[in-house]
PDB file of C-alpha atoms and ligand atoms in Angstrom:
ATOM      1  CA  MET A   1     117.481 101.718  79.869  1.00 41.00           C
ATOM      2  CA  GLY A   2     119.198  98.680  78.434  1.00 42.00           C
ATOM      3  CA  ASP A   3     117.811  95.319  77.386  1.00 47.00           C
ATOM      4  CA  GLN A   4     114.008  95.208  77.207  1.00 65.00           C
ATOM      5  CA  THR A   5     113.679  91.515  77.897  1.00 78.00           C
ATOM      6  CA  GLY A   6     114.404  89.378  80.911  1.00 89.00           C
ATOM      7  CA  PRO A   7     113.119  89.365  84.433  1.00 98.00           C
ATOM      8  CA  VAL A   8     113.005  92.550  86.486  1.00 98.00           C
ATOM      9  CA  ALA A   9     114.159  92.506  90.100  1.00 98.00           C
ATOM     10  CA  VAL A  10     113.501  95.273  92.604  1.00 99.00           C
ATOM     11  CA  VAL A  11     115.493  95.542  95.828  1.00 99.00           C
ATOM     12  CA  THR A  12     114.478  98.113  98.431  1.00 99.00           C
ATOM     13  CA  GLY A  13     117.180  99.729 100.540  1.00 98.00           C
ATOM     14  CA  ALA A  14     119.765  98.636  97.985  1.00 98.00           C
ATOM     15  CA  ASN A  15     122.448 101.298  98.461  1.00 98.00           C
ATOM     16  CA  ARG A  16     124.336  99.490 101.229  1.00 98.00           C
ATOM     17  CA  GLY A  17     124.553  96.332 103.280  1.00 98.00           C
ATOM     18  CA  ILE A  18     122.703  93.167 102.367  1.00 98.00           C
ATOM     19  CA  GLY A  19     120.396  94.922  99.901  1.00 98.00           C
ATOM     20  CA  ARG A  20     123.310  96.187  97.852  1.00 98.00           C
ATOM     21  CA  GLU A  21     124.864  92.714  97.677  1.00 98.00           C
ATOM     22  CA  VAL A  22     121.554  91.059  96.783  1.00 99.00           C
ATOM     23  CA  ALA A  23     121.044  93.603  94.005  1.00 99.00           C
ATOM     24  CA  ALA A  24     124.568  93.072  92.651  1.00 98.00           C
ATOM     25  CA  ARG A  25     124.081  89.311  92.553  1.00 98.00           C
ATOM     26  CA  LEU A  26     120.661  89.527  90.898  1.00 98.00           C
ATOM     27  CA  ALA A  27     122.076  91.848  88.235  1.00 98.00           C
ATOM     28  CA  ALA A  28     125.052  89.543  87.649  1.00 98.00           C
ATOM     29  CA  ASP A  29     122.576  86.656  87.289  1.00 97.00           C
ATOM     30  CA  GLY A  30     120.775  88.452  84.448  1.00 97.00           C
ATOM     31  CA  HIS A  31     117.945  90.248  86.184  1.00 98.00           C
ATOM     32  CA  ARG A  32     117.240  93.784  85.052  1.00 98.00           C
ATOM     33  CA  THR A  33     117.803  95.098  88.558  1.00 98.00           C
ATOM     34  CA  VAL A  34     116.337  98.226  90.091  1.00 98.00           C
ATOM     35  CA  LEU A  35     117.899  99.656  93.218  1.00 98.00           C
ATOM     36  CA  GLY A  36     115.172 101.377  95.236  1.00 98.00           C
ATOM     37  CA  VAL A  37     116.987 103.953  97.336  1.00 98.00           C
ATOM     38  CA  ARG A  38     116.188 107.002  99.434  1.00 98.00           C
ATOM     39  CA  ASP A  39     119.175 108.930  98.091  1.00 98.00           C
ATOM     40  CA  VAL A  40     119.722 108.523  94.362  1.00 98.00           C
ATOM     41  CA  ASP A  41     123.328 109.783  94.469  1.00 98.00           C
ATOM     42  CA  ARG A  42     124.226 107.167  97.062  1.00 98.00           C
ATOM     43  CA  GLY A  43     122.335 104.601  95.001  1.00 98.00           C
ATOM     44  CA  ARG A  44     124.338 105.479  91.892  1.00 98.00           C
ATOM     45  CA  ALA A  45     127.561 105.201  93.871  1.00 98.00           C
ATOM     46  CA  ALA A  46     126.447 101.770  95.104  1.00 98.00           C
ATOM     47  CA  ALA A  47     125.599 100.667  91.557  1.00 98.00           C
ATOM     48  CA  ARG A  48     129.087 101.487  90.321  1.00 97.00           C
ATOM     49  CA  GLY A  49     130.997  98.269  89.918  1.00 91.00           C
ATOM     50  CA  MET A  50     127.891  96.126  89.566  1.00 98.00           C
ATOM     51  CA  THR A  51     127.761  94.165  86.333  1.00 98.00           C
ATOM     52  CA  GLY A  52     124.616  93.733  84.262  1.00 97.00           C
ATOM     53  CA  ASP A  53     121.523  95.868  83.751  1.00 97.00           C
ATOM     54  CA  VAL A  54     121.269  98.073  86.841  1.00 98.00           C
ATOM     55  CA  THR A  55     119.138 101.160  87.339  1.00 98.00           C
ATOM     56  CA  VAL A  56     118.574 103.346  90.358  1.00 98.00           C
ATOM     57  CA  ALA A  57     115.262 104.910  91.371  1.00 98.00           C
ATOM     58  CA  GLU A  58     114.192 106.969  94.336  1.00 98.00           C
ATOM     59  CA  LEU A  59     112.159 105.071  96.912  1.00 99.00           C
ATOM     60  CA  ASP A  60     111.316 105.859 100.512  1.00 99.00           C
ATOM     61  CA  VAL A  61     109.184 102.930 101.632  1.00 99.00           C
ATOM     62  CA  ALA A  62     107.767 105.004 104.491  1.00 98.00           C
ATOM     63  CA  ASP A  63     106.386 107.633 102.107  1.00 98.00           C
ATOM     64  CA  PRO A  64     103.226 106.584 100.229  1.00 98.00           C
ATOM     65  CA  GLY A  65     103.810 109.232  97.556  1.00 98.00           C
ATOM     66  CA  SER A  66     107.346 107.993  96.960  1.00 99.00           C
ATOM     67  CA  VAL A  67     106.113 104.402  96.649  1.00 99.00           C
ATOM     68  CA  THR A  68     103.459 105.457  94.131  1.00 98.00           C
ATOM     69  CA  ARG A  69     106.027 107.405  92.077  1.00 98.00           C
ATOM     70  CA  PHE A  70     108.410 104.444  92.195  1.00 99.00           C
ATOM     71  CA  ALA A  71     105.713 102.080  90.895  1.00 98.00           C
ATOM     72  CA  GLY A  72     104.910 104.543  88.105  1.00 98.00           C
ATOM     73  CA  TRP A  73     108.588 104.780  87.187  1.00 98.00           C
ATOM     74  CA  LEU A  74     108.816 100.973  87.071  1.00 98.00           C
ATOM     75  CA  ARG A  75     105.732 100.720  84.880  1.00 98.00           C
ATOM     76  CA  GLN A  76     107.164 103.289  82.480  1.00 97.00           C
ATOM     77  CA  HIS A  77     110.734 101.946  82.320  1.00 97.00           C
ATOM     78  CA  HIS A  78     110.263  98.198  82.667  1.00 97.00           C
ATOM     79  CA  GLY A  79     106.530  97.475  82.504  1.00 97.00           C
ATOM     80  CA  ARG A  80     106.816  94.489  84.796  1.00 98.00           C
ATOM     81  CA  VAL A  81     108.301  93.150  88.019  1.00 98.00           C
ATOM     82  CA  ASP A  82     109.383  89.545  88.578  1.00 98.00           C
ATOM     83  CA  VAL A  83     111.222  89.688  91.877  1.00 98.00           C
ATOM     84  CA  LEU A  84     110.595  92.011  94.805  1.00 99.00           C
ATOM     85  CA  VAL A  85     113.051  91.903  97.693  1.00 99.00           C
ATOM     86  CA  ASN A  86     111.662  93.898 100.602  1.00 99.00           C
ATOM     87  CA  ASN A  87     114.982  94.564 102.295  1.00 99.00           C
ATOM     88  CA  ALA A  88     114.772  98.142 103.624  1.00 99.00           C
ATOM     89  CA  ALA A  89     114.703  98.331 107.409  1.00 98.00           C
ATOM     90  CA  VAL A  90     115.651 100.475 110.397  1.00 98.00           C
ATOM     91  CA  THR A  91     116.058 100.468 114.172  1.00 98.00           C
ATOM     92  CA  TYR A  92     117.768  97.448 115.612  1.00 98.00           C
ATOM     93  CA  ASP A  93     116.908  98.935 119.023  1.00 98.00           C
ATOM     94  CA  THR A  94     119.138  96.919 121.303  1.00 97.00           C
ATOM     95  CA  TRP A  95     119.120  99.857 123.758  1.00 98.00           C
ATOM     96  CA  GLN A  96     115.381  99.580 124.438  1.00 98.00           C
ATOM     97  CA  ASP A  97     113.212  97.278 126.512  1.00 98.00           C
ATOM     98  CA  PRO A  98     109.463  96.775 126.135  1.00 98.00           C
ATOM     99  CA  LEU A  99     108.347  98.737 129.224  1.00 98.00           C
ATOM    100  CA  SER A 100     110.364 101.867 128.493  1.00 98.00           C
ATOM    101  CA  ALA A 101     110.433 101.724 124.709  1.00 98.00           C
ATOM    102  CA  ASP A 102     109.802 104.983 122.863  1.00 98.00           C
ATOM    103  CA  LEU A 103     106.494 104.237 121.168  1.00 98.00           C
ATOM    104  CA  ASP A 104     107.016 106.966 118.571  1.00 98.00           C
ATOM    105  CA  LEU A 105     110.139 105.103 117.523  1.00 98.00           C
ATOM    106  CA  VAL A 106     108.191 101.835 117.559  1.00 98.00           C
ATOM    107  CA  ARG A 107     105.595 103.400 115.252  1.00 98.00           C
ATOM    108  CA  ASP A 108     108.272 104.727 112.881  1.00 98.00           C
ATOM    109  CA  THR A 109     109.948 101.327 112.851  1.00 98.00           C
ATOM    110  CA  LEU A 110     106.720  99.544 111.998  1.00 98.00           C
ATOM    111  CA  ASP A 111     106.118 102.112 109.275  1.00 98.00           C
ATOM    112  CA  VAL A 112     109.372 101.201 107.509  1.00 98.00           C
ATOM    113  CA  ASN A 113     109.931  97.546 108.338  1.00 98.00           C
ATOM    114  CA  ALA A 114     106.377  96.205 108.083  1.00 99.00           C
ATOM    115  CA  LEU A 115     104.076  98.766 106.464  1.00 99.00           C
ATOM    116  CA  GLY A 116     106.853  99.795 104.072  1.00 99.00           C
ATOM    117  CA  ALA A 117     107.074  96.275 102.689  1.00 99.00           C
ATOM    118  CA  TRP A 118     103.282  96.109 102.541  1.00 99.00           C
ATOM    119  CA  ARG A 119     103.047  99.438 100.703  1.00 98.00           C
ATOM    120  CA  VAL A 120     105.616  98.386  98.126  1.00 99.00           C
ATOM    121  CA  ALA A 121     103.956  94.985  97.627  1.00 99.00           C
ATOM    122  CA  GLN A 122     100.583  96.645  97.055  1.00 98.00           C
ATOM    123  CA  ALA A 123     102.031  99.126  94.581  1.00 98.00           C
ATOM    124  CA  LEU A 124     104.072  96.564  92.632  1.00 98.00           C
ATOM    125  CA  ALA A 125     101.653  93.612  92.627  1.00 98.00           C
ATOM    126  CA  PRO A 126      99.868  94.870  89.489  1.00 98.00           C
ATOM    127  CA  LEU A 127     103.236  94.715  87.695  1.00 98.00           C
ATOM    128  CA  MET A 128     103.680  91.072  88.756  1.00 98.00           C
ATOM    129  CA  ARG A 129     100.482  89.779  87.113  1.00 96.00           C
ATOM    130  CA  HIS A 130     102.213  88.759  83.860  1.00 95.00           C
ATOM    131  CA  ARG A 131     102.284  85.065  84.834  1.00 93.00           C
ATOM    132  CA  SER A 132     105.898  84.421  83.812  1.00 96.00           C
ATOM    133  CA  PRO A 133     107.790  81.844  85.881  1.00 97.00           C
ATOM    134  CA  GLY A 134     110.153  83.013  88.588  1.00 98.00           C
ATOM    135  CA  ARG A 135     107.950  85.572  90.306  1.00 98.00           C
ATOM    136  CA  ARG A 136     108.951  85.994  93.957  1.00 98.00           C
ATOM    137  CA  ILE A 137     108.420  88.305  96.896  1.00 99.00           C
ATOM    138  CA  VAL A 138     111.136  87.947  99.518  1.00 99.00           C
ATOM    139  CA  ASN A 139     110.627  89.725 102.811  1.00 99.00           C
ATOM    140  CA  VAL A 140     113.975  90.150 104.533  1.00 99.00           C
ATOM    141  CA  SER A 141     113.013  89.411 108.097  1.00 98.00           C
ATOM    142  CA  SER A 142     114.957  88.364 111.182  1.00 98.00           C
ATOM    143  CA  GLU A 143     114.880  85.632 113.766  1.00 98.00           C
ATOM    144  CA  SER A 144     114.251  88.567 116.156  1.00 98.00           C
ATOM    145  CA  GLY A 145     110.704  88.457 114.779  1.00 98.00           C
ATOM    146  CA  SER A 146     110.172  84.824 115.684  1.00 98.00           C
ATOM    147  CA  LEU A 147     107.422  84.619 118.332  1.00 98.00           C
ATOM    148  CA  THR A 148     108.742  81.214 119.411  1.00 97.00           C
ATOM    149  CA  GLY A 149     112.066  82.564 120.570  1.00 93.00           C
ATOM    150  CA  MET A 150     111.075  86.161 121.337  1.00 98.00           C
ATOM    151  CA  GLY A 151     112.522  87.736 124.471  1.00 97.00           C
ATOM    152  CA  ALA A 152     112.569  91.359 125.621  1.00 98.00           C
ATOM    153  CA  ALA A 153     115.366  92.506 123.320  1.00 98.00           C
ATOM    154  CA  ALA A 154     115.041  95.107 120.558  1.00 98.00           C
ATOM    155  CA  PRO A 155     111.262  95.466 120.984  1.00 98.00           C
ATOM    156  CA  ALA A 156     110.532  97.834 118.093  1.00 98.00           C
ATOM    157  CA  TYR A 157     112.569  95.764 115.678  1.00 98.00           C
ATOM    158  CA  ALA A 158     111.257  92.424 116.968  1.00 98.00           C
ATOM    159  CA  MET A 159     107.638  93.502 116.677  1.00 98.00           C
ATOM    160  CA  SER A 160     108.212  94.950 113.214  1.00 98.00           C
ATOM    161  CA  LYS A 161     109.719  91.698 111.958  1.00 98.00           C
ATOM    162  CA  ALA A 162     106.906  89.624 113.525  1.00 98.00           C
ATOM    163  CA  ALA A 163     104.498  91.884 111.623  1.00 99.00           C
ATOM    164  CA  LEU A 164     106.544  91.448 108.450  1.00 99.00           C
ATOM    165  CA  ASN A 165     106.290  87.687 108.900  1.00 99.00           C
ATOM    166  CA  ALA A 166     102.513  88.050 109.187  1.00 98.00           C
ATOM    167  CA  LEU A 167     102.583  89.995 105.927  1.00 99.00           C
ATOM    168  CA  THR A 168     104.415  87.078 104.335  1.00 99.00           C
ATOM    169  CA  ARG A 169     101.604  84.730 105.356  1.00 98.00           C
ATOM    170  CA  LEU A 170      98.905  87.135 104.163  1.00 98.00           C
ATOM    171  CA  LEU A 171     100.488  87.773 100.760  1.00 98.00           C
ATOM    172  CA  ALA A 172     101.413  84.126 100.244  1.00 98.00           C
ATOM    173  CA  ALA A 173      97.791  83.136 100.835  1.00 98.00           C
ATOM    174  CA  GLN A 174      96.396  85.760  98.485  1.00 98.00           C
ATOM    175  CA  LEU A 175      98.924  85.039  95.742  1.00 97.00           C
ATOM    176  CA  ALA A 176      98.877  81.238  96.093  1.00 95.00           C
ATOM    177  CA  GLY A 177      96.764  80.741  92.974  1.00 93.00           C
ATOM    178  CA  ASP A 178      98.738  83.316  91.055  1.00 95.00           C
ATOM    179  CA  GLY A 179     102.136  81.618  91.007  1.00 96.00           C
ATOM    180  CA  VAL A 180     103.970  84.266  93.033  1.00 98.00           C
ATOM    181  CA  LEU A 181     105.958  82.650  95.856  1.00 98.00           C
ATOM    182  CA  VAL A 182     106.200  84.775  99.004  1.00 99.00           C
ATOM    183  CA  ASN A 183     108.643  83.942 101.793  1.00 99.00           C
ATOM    184  CA  SER A 184     110.345  85.499 104.799  1.00 99.00           C
ATOM    185  CA  VAL A 185     114.092  85.064 105.088  1.00 98.00           C
ATOM    186  CA  CYS A 186     116.537  85.758 107.897  1.00 98.00           C
ATOM    187  CA  PRO A 187     120.041  86.560 106.626  1.00 98.00           C
ATOM    188  CA  GLY A 188     121.642  85.709 109.964  1.00 98.00           C
ATOM    189  CA  TRP A 189     123.720  88.160 111.995  1.00 98.00           C
ATOM    190  CA  VAL A 190     125.635  90.043 109.323  1.00 98.00           C
ATOM    191  CA  ALA A 191     128.428  92.633 109.548  1.00 98.00           C
ATOM    192  CA  THR A 192     126.646  95.689 108.120  1.00 98.00           C
ATOM    193  CA  ASP A 193     125.845  99.127 109.523  1.00 98.00           C
ATOM    194  CA  MET A 194     122.850  97.501 111.225  1.00 98.00           C
ATOM    195  CA  GLY A 195     124.557  94.289 112.317  1.00 98.00           C
ATOM    196  CA  GLY A 196     127.778  95.962 113.503  1.00 97.00           C
ATOM    197  CA  PRO A 197     131.381  94.861 113.107  1.00 97.00           C
ATOM    198  CA  ALA A 198     131.150  91.990 115.622  1.00 97.00           C
ATOM    199  CA  ALA A 199     128.678  90.066 113.476  1.00 98.00           C
ATOM    200  CA  PRO A 200     130.046  86.676 112.407  1.00 98.00           C
ATOM    201  CA  ARG A 201     128.521  86.599 108.915  1.00 98.00           C
ATOM    202  CA  THR A 202     129.734  88.400 105.821  1.00 98.00           C
ATOM    203  CA  VAL A 203     127.420  90.417 103.629  1.00 98.00           C
ATOM    204  CA  ALA A 204     127.848  87.743 100.935  1.00 98.00           C
ATOM    205  CA  GLU A 205     126.684  85.031 103.349  1.00 98.00           C
ATOM    206  CA  GLY A 206     123.666  87.090 104.423  1.00 98.00           C
ATOM    207  CA  ALA A 207     122.796  87.854 100.817  1.00 99.00           C
ATOM    208  CA  ALA A 208     123.035  84.166  99.908  1.00 98.00           C
ATOM    209  CA  SER A 209     120.349  83.366 102.478  1.00 98.00           C
ATOM    210  CA  VAL A 210     118.088  85.953 100.822  1.00 98.00           C
ATOM    211  CA  LEU A 211     118.915  84.867  97.266  1.00 99.00           C
ATOM    212  CA  TRP A 212     117.927  81.286  98.063  1.00 98.00           C
ATOM    213  CA  ALA A 213     114.290  82.437  98.245  1.00 99.00           C
ATOM    214  CA  VAL A 214     114.583  84.100  94.831  1.00 98.00           C
ATOM    215  CA  ARG A 215     116.108  81.033  93.199  1.00 98.00           C
ATOM    216  CA  ILE A 216     113.734  78.351  94.486  1.00 98.00           C
ATOM    217  CA  PRO A 217     111.803  76.631  91.698  1.00 98.00           C
ATOM    218  CA  ASP A 218     108.224  77.552  90.844  1.00 98.00           C
ATOM    219  CA  ASP A 219     106.976  74.515  92.780  1.00 97.00           C
ATOM    220  CA  GLY A 220     109.049  75.582  95.804  1.00 98.00           C
ATOM    221  CA  PRO A 221     107.720  76.718  99.168  1.00 98.00           C
ATOM    222  CA  THR A 222     105.545  79.762  99.770  1.00 98.00           C
ATOM    223  CA  GLY A 223     104.434  81.341 103.040  1.00 98.00           C
ATOM    224  CA  GLY A 224     107.518  80.103 104.895  1.00 98.00           C
ATOM    225  CA  PHE A 225     110.298  81.522 107.073  1.00 98.00           C
ATOM    226  CA  PHE A 226     113.850  80.402 106.275  1.00 99.00           C
ATOM    227  CA  ARG A 227     117.527  80.978 106.905  1.00 98.00           C
ATOM    228  CA  ASP A 228     120.043  79.399 104.546  1.00 98.00           C
ATOM    229  CA  GLY A 229     117.167  77.475 102.962  1.00 98.00           C
ATOM    230  CA  ARG A 230     116.169  75.824 106.235  1.00 98.00           C
ATOM    231  CA  PRO A 231     112.845  76.569 107.980  1.00 98.00           C
ATOM    232  CA  LEU A 232     112.812  78.780 111.071  1.00 98.00           C
ATOM    233  CA  PRO A 233     110.038  78.666 113.693  1.00 98.00           C
ATOM    234  CA  TRP A 234     107.508  81.486 113.471  1.00 98.00           C
TER     235      TRP A 234
HETATM  236  N1  LIG B   1     122.595  92.880 109.573  1.00 81.98           N
HETATM  237  C1  LIG B   1     122.027  91.905 110.282  1.00 81.98           C
HETATM  238  O1  LIG B   1     122.650  91.285 111.161  1.00 81.98           O
HETATM  239  C2  LIG B   1     120.603  91.519 110.022  1.00 81.98           C
HETATM  240  C3  LIG B   1     120.076  90.439 110.742  1.00 81.98           C
HETATM  241  C4  LIG B   1     118.759  90.051 110.490  1.00 81.98           C
HETATM  242  C5  LIG B   1     118.013  90.731 109.546  1.00 81.98           C
HETATM  243  N2  LIG B   1     118.558  91.785 108.870  1.00 81.98           N
HETATM  244  C6  LIG B   1     117.723  92.459 107.885  1.00 81.98           C
HETATM  245  O2  LIG B   1     118.405  92.520 106.647  1.00 81.98           O
HETATM  246  C7  LIG B   1     117.966  93.685 105.914  1.00 81.98           C
HETATM  247  C8  LIG B   1     119.165  94.505 105.479  1.00 81.98           C
HETATM  248  O3  LIG B   1     119.869  94.886 106.661  1.00 81.98           O
HETATM  249  P1  LIG B   1     121.338  95.504 106.629  1.00 81.98           P
HETATM  250  O4  LIG B   1     122.062  94.888 107.752  1.00 81.98           O
HETATM  251  O5  LIG B   1     121.890  95.474 105.268  1.00 81.98           O
HETATM  252  O6  LIG B   1     120.977  97.014 107.054  1.00 81.98           O
HETATM  253  P2  LIG B   1     121.688  98.420 106.733  1.00 81.98           P
HETATM  254  O7  LIG B   1     123.096  98.210 106.338  1.00 81.98           O
HETATM  255  O8  LIG B   1     121.363  99.281 107.897  1.00 81.98           O
HETATM  256  O9  LIG B   1     120.879  98.933 105.436  1.00 81.98           O
HETATM  257  C9  LIG B   1     119.524  99.245 105.535  1.00 81.98           C
HETATM  258  C10 LIG B   1     119.072  99.739 104.185  1.00 81.98           C
HETATM  259  O10 LIG B   1     117.672 100.082 104.307  1.00 81.98           O
HETATM  260  C11 LIG B   1     117.496 101.363 103.740  1.00 81.98           C
HETATM  261  N3  LIG B   1     116.328 102.053 104.281  1.00 81.98           N
HETATM  262  C12 LIG B   1     116.061 102.378 105.545  1.00 81.98           C
HETATM  263  N4  LIG B   1     114.902 103.044 105.628  1.00 81.98           N
HETATM  264  C13 LIG B   1     114.421 103.124 104.363  1.00 81.98           C
HETATM  265  C14 LIG B   1     113.259 103.690 103.788  1.00 81.98           C
HETATM  266  N5  LIG B   1     112.348 104.344 104.535  1.00 81.98           N
HETATM  267  N6  LIG B   1     113.074 103.583 102.454  1.00 81.98           N
HETATM  268  C15 LIG B   1     113.983 102.947 101.683  1.00 81.98           C
HETATM  269  N7  LIG B   1     115.115 102.412 102.168  1.00 81.98           N
HETATM  270  C16 LIG B   1     115.329 102.502 103.500  1.00 81.98           C
HETATM  271  C17 LIG B   1     118.791 102.094 104.050  1.00 81.98           C
HETATM  272  O11 LIG B   1     118.894 103.239 103.242  1.00 81.98           O
HETATM  273  P3  LIG B   1     119.689 104.587 103.731  1.00 81.98           P
HETATM  274  O12 LIG B   1     121.141 104.364 103.376  1.00 81.98           O
HETATM  275  O13 LIG B   1     119.015 105.672 102.940  1.00 81.98           O
HETATM  276  O14 LIG B   1     119.480 104.696 105.205  1.00 81.98           O
HETATM  277  C18 LIG B   1     119.794 101.004 103.726  1.00 81.98           C
HETATM  278  O15 LIG B   1     120.013 100.937 102.341  1.00 81.98           O
HETATM  279  C19 LIG B   1     117.023  94.429 106.848  1.00 81.98           C
HETATM  280  O16 LIG B   1     115.695  94.077 106.568  1.00 81.98           O
HETATM  281  C20 LIG B   1     117.417  93.903 108.221  1.00 81.98           C
HETATM  282  O17 LIG B   1     116.369  94.026 109.166  1.00 81.98           O
HETATM  283  C21 LIG B   1     119.834  92.196 109.086  1.00 81.98           C
END
């Protein structure tokens, strides 16, 4: 289990892509870092090579039972959470348009990308009530979810990220008096399995945009939407 002191960071969907990089950087920075992953073997493979205190635990954000078990595991092994990065996501549905979109797929996408983050936040919030500095919830969103710029592209994904942004506002408002800062972050277009090989940004660059919202000071912003530390329109 390792060191029993120091902040605990949880990253969902941490076995590949941006989540894996964010987890590696948080662990290197001294967070006791928990990789929430659907497949523990793939999570352990991802954790190899990370430095610091890293553990892997099973988490399917779409499965309420899995989220409850994950929260119980965290309570037992760490007893607290300081940083929650809601990173897990699916379905960048560039092949769909709004009028012909498969609504079952839209529902499944919302269940992971928006309700999944909500489920995990609900389950982990009791572990964040310790009032230490540095408590953060970072919802990894996308400019695709910006209502200001929204077109017809990737409708399931776009709607799910708009909903995730709403969750950011809701949680930020509820936790405002509690000292937990809650923000949405867009990592930019990043070369991952989701972003594809043509994406101009590296995983490290995307992760840096996410990590900014972890590292802001306790009097930093809450309830905002940012990329690279700069506000994005809702
Ligand atoms: N890449 C981009 O250009 C880009 C742009 C804007 C925003 N984003 C956002 O950045 C975040 C990370 O994206 P990425 O590009 O790194 O994606 P990725 O490479 O496709 O990785 C997605 C991760 O989410 C996990 N995941 C999916 N469903 C899950 C579930 N039900 N429970 C737990 N984990 C689940 C996956 O696990 P499995 O391996 O088990 O599938 C995987 O670890 C996402 O929120 C994405 O929307 C990405």
